[in-house]
Tab-separated table of C-alpha atoms in Angstrom:
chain	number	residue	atom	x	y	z
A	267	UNK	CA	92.497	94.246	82.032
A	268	UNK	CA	94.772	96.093	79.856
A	269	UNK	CA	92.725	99.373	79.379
A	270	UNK	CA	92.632	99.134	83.651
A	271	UNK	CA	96.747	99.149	83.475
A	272	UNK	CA	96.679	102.117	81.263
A	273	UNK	CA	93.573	104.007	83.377
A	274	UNK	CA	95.392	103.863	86.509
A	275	UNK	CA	98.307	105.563	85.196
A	276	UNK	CA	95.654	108.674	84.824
A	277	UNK	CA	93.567	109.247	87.631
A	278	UNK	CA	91.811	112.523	89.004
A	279	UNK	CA	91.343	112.441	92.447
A	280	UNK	CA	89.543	116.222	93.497
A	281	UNK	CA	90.690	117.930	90.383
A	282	UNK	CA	94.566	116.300	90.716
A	283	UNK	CA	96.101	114.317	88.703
A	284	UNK	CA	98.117	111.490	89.751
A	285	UNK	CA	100.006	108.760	88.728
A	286	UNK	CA	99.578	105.273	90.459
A	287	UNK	CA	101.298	101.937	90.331
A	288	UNK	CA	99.253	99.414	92.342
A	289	UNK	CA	94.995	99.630	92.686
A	290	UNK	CA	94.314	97.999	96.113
A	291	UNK	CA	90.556	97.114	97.127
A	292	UNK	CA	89.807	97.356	100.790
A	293	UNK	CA	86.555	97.555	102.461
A	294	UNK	CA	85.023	101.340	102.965
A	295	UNK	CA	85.568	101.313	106.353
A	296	UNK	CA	89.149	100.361	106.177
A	297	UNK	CA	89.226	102.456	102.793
A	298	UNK	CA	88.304	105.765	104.699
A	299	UNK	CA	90.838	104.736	107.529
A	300	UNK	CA	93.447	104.841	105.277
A	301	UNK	CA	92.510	108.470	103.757
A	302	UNK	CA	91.820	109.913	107.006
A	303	UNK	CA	95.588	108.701	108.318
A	304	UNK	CA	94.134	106.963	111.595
A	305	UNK	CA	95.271	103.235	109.619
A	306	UNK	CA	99.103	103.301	108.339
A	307	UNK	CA	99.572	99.599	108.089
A	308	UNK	CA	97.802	97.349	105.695
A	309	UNK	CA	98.137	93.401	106.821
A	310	UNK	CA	98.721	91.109	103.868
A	311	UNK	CA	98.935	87.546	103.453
A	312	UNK	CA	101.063	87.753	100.127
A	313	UNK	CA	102.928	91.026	99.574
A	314	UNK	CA	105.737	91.748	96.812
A	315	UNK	CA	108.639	93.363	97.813
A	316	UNK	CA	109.483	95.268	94.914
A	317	UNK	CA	105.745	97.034	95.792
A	318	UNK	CA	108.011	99.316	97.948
A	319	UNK	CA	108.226	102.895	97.027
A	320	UNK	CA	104.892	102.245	94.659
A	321	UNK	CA	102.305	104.385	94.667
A	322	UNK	CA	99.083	102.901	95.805
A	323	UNK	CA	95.281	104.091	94.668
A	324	UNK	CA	92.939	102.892	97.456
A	325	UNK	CA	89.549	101.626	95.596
A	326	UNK	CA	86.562	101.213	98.267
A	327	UNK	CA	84.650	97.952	97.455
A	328	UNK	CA	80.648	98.478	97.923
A	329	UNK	CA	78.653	99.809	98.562
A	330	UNK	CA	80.992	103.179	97.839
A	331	UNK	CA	82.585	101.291	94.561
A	332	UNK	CA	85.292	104.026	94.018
A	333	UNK	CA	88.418	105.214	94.518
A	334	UNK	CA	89.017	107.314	98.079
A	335	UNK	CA	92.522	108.030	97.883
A	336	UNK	CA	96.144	106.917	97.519
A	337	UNK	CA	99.194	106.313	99.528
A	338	UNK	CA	103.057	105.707	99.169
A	339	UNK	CA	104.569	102.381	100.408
A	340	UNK	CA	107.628	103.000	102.872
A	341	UNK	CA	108.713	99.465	103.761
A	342	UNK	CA	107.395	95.881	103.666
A	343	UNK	CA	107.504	93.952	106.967
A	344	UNK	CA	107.576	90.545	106.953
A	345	UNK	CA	107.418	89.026	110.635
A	346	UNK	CA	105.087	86.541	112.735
A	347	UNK	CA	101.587	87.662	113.726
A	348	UNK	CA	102.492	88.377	116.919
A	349	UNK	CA	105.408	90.488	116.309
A	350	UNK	CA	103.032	92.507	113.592
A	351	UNK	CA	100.753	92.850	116.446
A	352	UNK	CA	103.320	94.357	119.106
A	353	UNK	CA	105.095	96.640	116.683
A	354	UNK	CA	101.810	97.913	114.803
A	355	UNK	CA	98.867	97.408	116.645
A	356	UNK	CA	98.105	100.705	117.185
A	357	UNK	CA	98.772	101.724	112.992
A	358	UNK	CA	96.736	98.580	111.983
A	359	UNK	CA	93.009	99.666	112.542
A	360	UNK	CA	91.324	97.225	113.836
A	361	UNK	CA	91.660	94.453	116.817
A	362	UNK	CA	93.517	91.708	117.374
């Protein structure tokens, strides 16, 4: 675990380097929704708020098994399922 803390802080993604705070694992599908912009919100049971502003590097679970891509956290919402749904549904990726 501590030679993963010190890897992510040194990560080539297509020949750039970047610097990341948080590794999240999502499934490839989701993964590749992410990268390709058409998913903007990630649904979380437990989320820390002082993740805002991180830098996130997305990690596709298998069958991919790598990383896809990274994002920047703009704001934690913390609300009732059906208020996530109305104000996100369309940023979420998936169905109700």
């Amino acid at each position: 675990l501590s030679s993963l803390a010190s890897l992510r802080k040194d990560i080539l993604i297509n020949g750039i380097q970047l610097q990341y705070d948080l590794v999240m694992s999502l499934q490839p599908n989701y993964a590749n929704m992410v990268v390709d912009g058409s998913k903007r919100v990630e649904i979380r049971r437990q989320f820390n708020e002082k993740w805002k502003d991180s830098a996130v590097l997305v990690y596709s679970t298998q069958p991919e098994g790598n990383f896809v891509g990274g994002f920047r956290i703009a704001e934690i919402v913390k609300d009732s399922p059906d208020q996530i749904w109305k104000n996100f549904s369309s940023e979420i990726g998936c169905s109700r």
